[in-house]
Amino acid sequence: MTIPRFHLAMPVDDLDAARHFYGELIGCAQGRSSDTWIDWNLHGHQFVTHLAPSRPQQAHNPVDGHDVPVPHFGLILTIPEFHKLADRFRAAGTAFVIEPYLRFEGLPGEQWTMFLLDPAGNALEFKAFADDAQVFAV
């Protein structure tokens, strides 16, 4: 099954900080850009950071005893990719909103997850499922 690519545009308040975070830390290839936006290849998806100096306040929802930031977005990675990225974040001194941990251990949907903020305060979640067929498990 071919999964359609998504397009997501997010506000940032500093394009140089976005270049460092998305380009160098996460490893996204940079595409077209201007003085006010940058296109990124986020694992085959078109992700765009737009310069926007102000942003709405963020909300949180309780999940598994954690305050999950809303809205948020991210990627579903393989378990080795997840741990490699978590190690890169740790090495860079990135502060986690929710440290990497294993959810639903031994249950349908078992997954590693971590939450962090980009330099502009956008919340990101990265996940890795023990069984990729369980992404939509009930």
mmCIF file of C-alpha atoms in Angstrom:
data_model
loop_
_atom_site.group_PDB
_atom_site.id
_atom_site.type_symbol
_atom_site.label_atom_id
_atom_site.label_comp_id
_atom_site.label_asym_id
_atom_site.label_seq_id
_atom_site.Cartn_x
_atom_site.Cartn_y
_atom_site.Cartn_z
ATOM 1 C CA MET A 1 0.000 0.000 0.000
ATOM 2 C CA THR A 2 1.313 3.423 -0.918
ATOM 3 C CA ILE A 3 0.883 5.964 1.846
ATOM 4 C CA PRO A 4 0.197 9.509 0.606
ATOM 5 C CA ARG A 5 2.705 12.144 1.596
ATOM 6 C CA PHE A 6 1.472 14.936 3.807
ATOM 7 C CA HIS A 7 2.211 18.659 3.710
ATOM 8 C CA LEU A 8 2.477 20.466 7.026
ATOM 9 C CA ALA A 9 3.411 24.112 7.601
ATOM 10 C CA MET A 10 4.434 25.226 11.096
ATOM 11 C CA PRO A 11 5.315 28.628 12.533
ATOM 12 C CA VAL A 12 8.851 29.359 13.735
ATOM 13 C CA ASP A 13 10.334 32.542 15.104
ATOM 14 C CA ASP A 14 13.928 31.976 13.898
ATOM 15 C CA LEU A 15 14.773 30.364 10.545
ATOM 16 C CA ASP A 16 18.446 29.828 11.473
ATOM 17 C CA ALA A 17 17.390 27.913 14.600
ATOM 18 C CA ALA A 18 14.970 25.904 12.413
ATOM 19 C CA ARG A 19 17.830 25.123 9.986
ATOM 20 C CA HIS A 20 19.939 23.802 12.825
ATOM 21 C CA PHE A 21 17.152 21.808 14.508
ATOM 22 C CA TYR A 22 15.434 20.287 11.463
ATOM 23 C CA GLY A 23 18.447 20.152 9.146
ATOM 24 C CA GLU A 24 21.336 19.236 11.418
ATOM 25 C CA LEU A 25 19.758 17.635 14.487
ATOM 26 C CA ILE A 26 16.847 15.720 12.910
ATOM 27 C CA GLY A 27 18.626 15.311 9.560
ATOM 28 C CA CYS A 28 15.951 16.590 7.167
ATOM 29 C CA ALA A 29 17.161 17.593 3.702
ATOM 30 C CA GLN A 30 16.426 21.245 2.984
ATOM 31 C CA GLY A 31 14.473 22.073 -0.154
ATOM 32 C CA ARG A 32 13.372 25.428 -1.522
ATOM 33 C CA SER A 33 13.453 28.440 0.769
ATOM 34 C CA SER A 34 13.007 32.181 0.944
ATOM 35 C CA ASP A 35 13.528 34.878 3.554
ATOM 36 C CA THR A 36 10.329 33.754 5.308
ATOM 37 C CA TRP A 37 10.077 29.952 4.900
ATOM 38 C CA ILE A 38 12.038 26.715 4.384
ATOM 39 C CA ASP A 39 10.840 23.463 2.801
ATOM 40 C CA TRP A 40 12.097 20.251 4.450
ATOM 41 C CA ASN A 41 11.997 16.609 3.408
ATOM 42 C CA LEU A 42 10.659 14.992 6.585
ATOM 43 C CA HIS A 43 11.001 11.296 5.682
ATOM 44 C CA GLY A 44 9.319 11.888 2.325
ATOM 45 C CA HIS A 45 6.771 14.418 3.579
ATOM 46 C CA GLN A 46 6.779 18.116 2.753
ATOM 47 C CA PHE A 47 7.274 19.995 6.000
ATOM 48 C CA VAL A 48 7.569 23.779 5.863
ATOM 49 C CA THR A 49 8.770 26.143 8.560
ATOM 50 C CA HIS A 50 7.244 29.624 8.129
ATOM 51 C CA LEU A 51 8.605 32.680 9.903
ATOM 52 C CA ALA A 52 5.877 33.823 12.303
ATOM 53 C CA PRO A 53 7.036 35.803 15.327
ATOM 54 C CA SER A 54 3.938 35.167 17.464
ATOM 55 C CA ARG A 55 2.043 31.972 18.149
ATOM 56 C CA PRO A 56 -1.011 30.795 20.120
ATOM 57 C CA GLN A 57 -0.632 29.353 23.606
ATOM 58 C CA GLN A 58 -0.311 25.588 23.815
ATOM 59 C CA ALA A 59 -2.649 23.259 25.696
ATOM 60 C CA HIS A 60 -1.913 19.903 27.376
ATOM 61 C CA ASN A 61 -3.885 16.676 27.819
ATOM 62 C CA PRO A 62 -3.132 14.052 30.488
ATOM 63 C CA VAL A 63 -1.958 10.751 28.950
ATOM 64 C CA ASP A 64 -0.283 7.955 30.945
ATOM 65 C CA GLY A 65 0.452 10.353 33.783
ATOM 66 C CA HIS A 66 2.158 12.860 31.454
ATOM 67 C CA ASP A 67 1.017 16.285 30.249
ATOM 68 C CA VAL A 68 1.012 15.775 26.475
ATOM 69 C CA PRO A 69 1.345 19.041 24.536
ATOM 70 C CA VAL A 70 -1.430 19.771 22.028
ATOM 71 C CA PRO A 71 -1.079 20.348 19.144
ATOM 72 C CA HIS A 72 1.899 18.186 18.258
ATOM 73 C CA PHE A 73 3.183 16.238 15.267
ATOM 74 C CA GLY A 74 5.988 13.814 14.557
ATOM 75 C CA LEU A 75 7.110 10.623 12.919
ATOM 76 C CA ILE A 76 6.683 6.917 13.459
ATOM 77 C CA LEU A 77 10.171 5.459 13.196
ATOM 78 C CA THR A 78 11.676 1.999 13.534
ATOM 79 C CA ILE A 79 12.870 1.155 17.035
ATOM 80 C CA PRO A 80 16.578 1.511 16.070
ATOM 81 C CA GLU A 81 15.855 4.875 14.350
ATOM 82 C CA PHE A 82 13.921 6.023 17.434
ATOM 83 C CA HIS A 83 16.784 5.253 19.822
ATOM 84 C CA LYS A 84 19.370 6.746 17.472
ATOM 85 C CA LEU A 85 17.371 10.000 17.288
ATOM 86 C CA ALA A 86 16.825 10.025 21.071
ATOM 87 C CA ASP A 87 20.591 9.660 21.528
ATOM 88 C CA ARG A 88 21.198 12.578 19.115
ATOM 89 C CA PHE A 89 18.747 14.741 21.074
ATOM 90 C CA ARG A 90 20.456 13.808 24.362
ATOM 91 C CA ALA A 91 23.931 14.505 22.930
ATOM 92 C CA ALA A 92 22.724 17.936 21.754
ATOM 93 C CA GLY A 93 21.376 18.725 25.244
ATOM 94 C CA THR A 94 17.761 18.816 24.060
ATOM 95 C CA ALA A 95 15.257 19.130 26.905
ATOM 96 C CA PHE A 96 12.480 16.567 26.605
ATOM 97 C CA VAL A 97 8.895 17.463 27.459
ATOM 98 C CA ILE A 98 8.437 13.715 28.024
ATOM 99 C CA GLU A 99 11.583 11.573 28.164
ATOM 100 C CA PRO A 100 11.712 8.521 25.867
ATOM 101 C CA TYR A 101 9.768 5.646 27.429
ATOM 102 C CA LEU A 102 7.904 2.446 26.526
ATOM 103 C CA ARG A 103 4.084 2.651 26.540
ATOM 104 C CA PHE A 104 1.610 -0.227 26.551
ATOM 105 C CA GLU A 105 4.349 -2.793 27.207
ATOM 106 C CA GLY A 106 3.102 -6.265 26.257
ATOM 107 C CA LEU A 107 -0.216 -4.852 25.016
ATOM 108 C CA PRO A 108 -1.596 -4.005 21.555
ATOM 109 C CA GLY A 109 0.052 -0.818 20.348
ATOM 110 C CA GLU A 110 3.259 -1.250 22.407
ATOM 111 C CA GLN A 111 5.436 1.709 21.479
ATOM 112 C CA TRP A 112 8.379 3.860 22.407
ATOM 113 C CA THR A 113 7.532 7.561 22.544
ATOM 114 C CA MET A 114 9.199 10.893 23.333
ATOM 115 C CA PHE A 115 8.060 14.515 23.217
ATOM 116 C CA LEU A 116 10.153 17.648 22.785
ATOM 117 C CA LEU A 117 9.854 21.203 21.541
ATOM 118 C CA ASP A 118 11.610 22.697 18.544
ATOM 119 C CA PRO A 119 13.374 26.063 19.093
ATOM 120 C CA ALA A 120 10.100 27.914 18.283
ATOM 121 C CA GLY A 121 8.105 25.900 20.844
ATOM 122 C CA ASN A 122 6.343 23.548 18.389
ATOM 123 C CA ALA A 123 5.724 20.194 20.080
ATOM 124 C CA LEU A 124 6.984 17.037 18.385
ATOM 125 C CA GLU A 125 6.366 13.390 19.207
ATOM 126 C CA PHE A 126 8.490 10.581 17.835
ATOM 127 C CA LYS A 127 7.261 6.989 18.172
ATOM 128 C CA ALA A 128 8.390 3.464 17.363
ATOM 129 C CA PHE A 129 6.046 0.486 17.498
ATOM 130 C CA ALA A 130 7.148 -2.988 18.525
ATOM 131 C CA ASP A 131 4.909 -4.253 15.685
ATOM 132 C CA ASP A 132 4.212 -1.757 12.913
ATOM 133 C CA ALA A 133 0.946 -3.556 12.172
ATOM 134 C CA GLN A 134 -0.260 -2.308 15.585
ATOM 135 C CA VAL A 135 -0.113 1.412 14.713
ATOM 136 C CA PHE A 136 -3.921 1.563 14.676
ATOM 137 C CA ALA A 137 -4.512 -1.169 17.271
ATOM 138 C CA VAL A 138 -7.558 -0.833 19.499
#
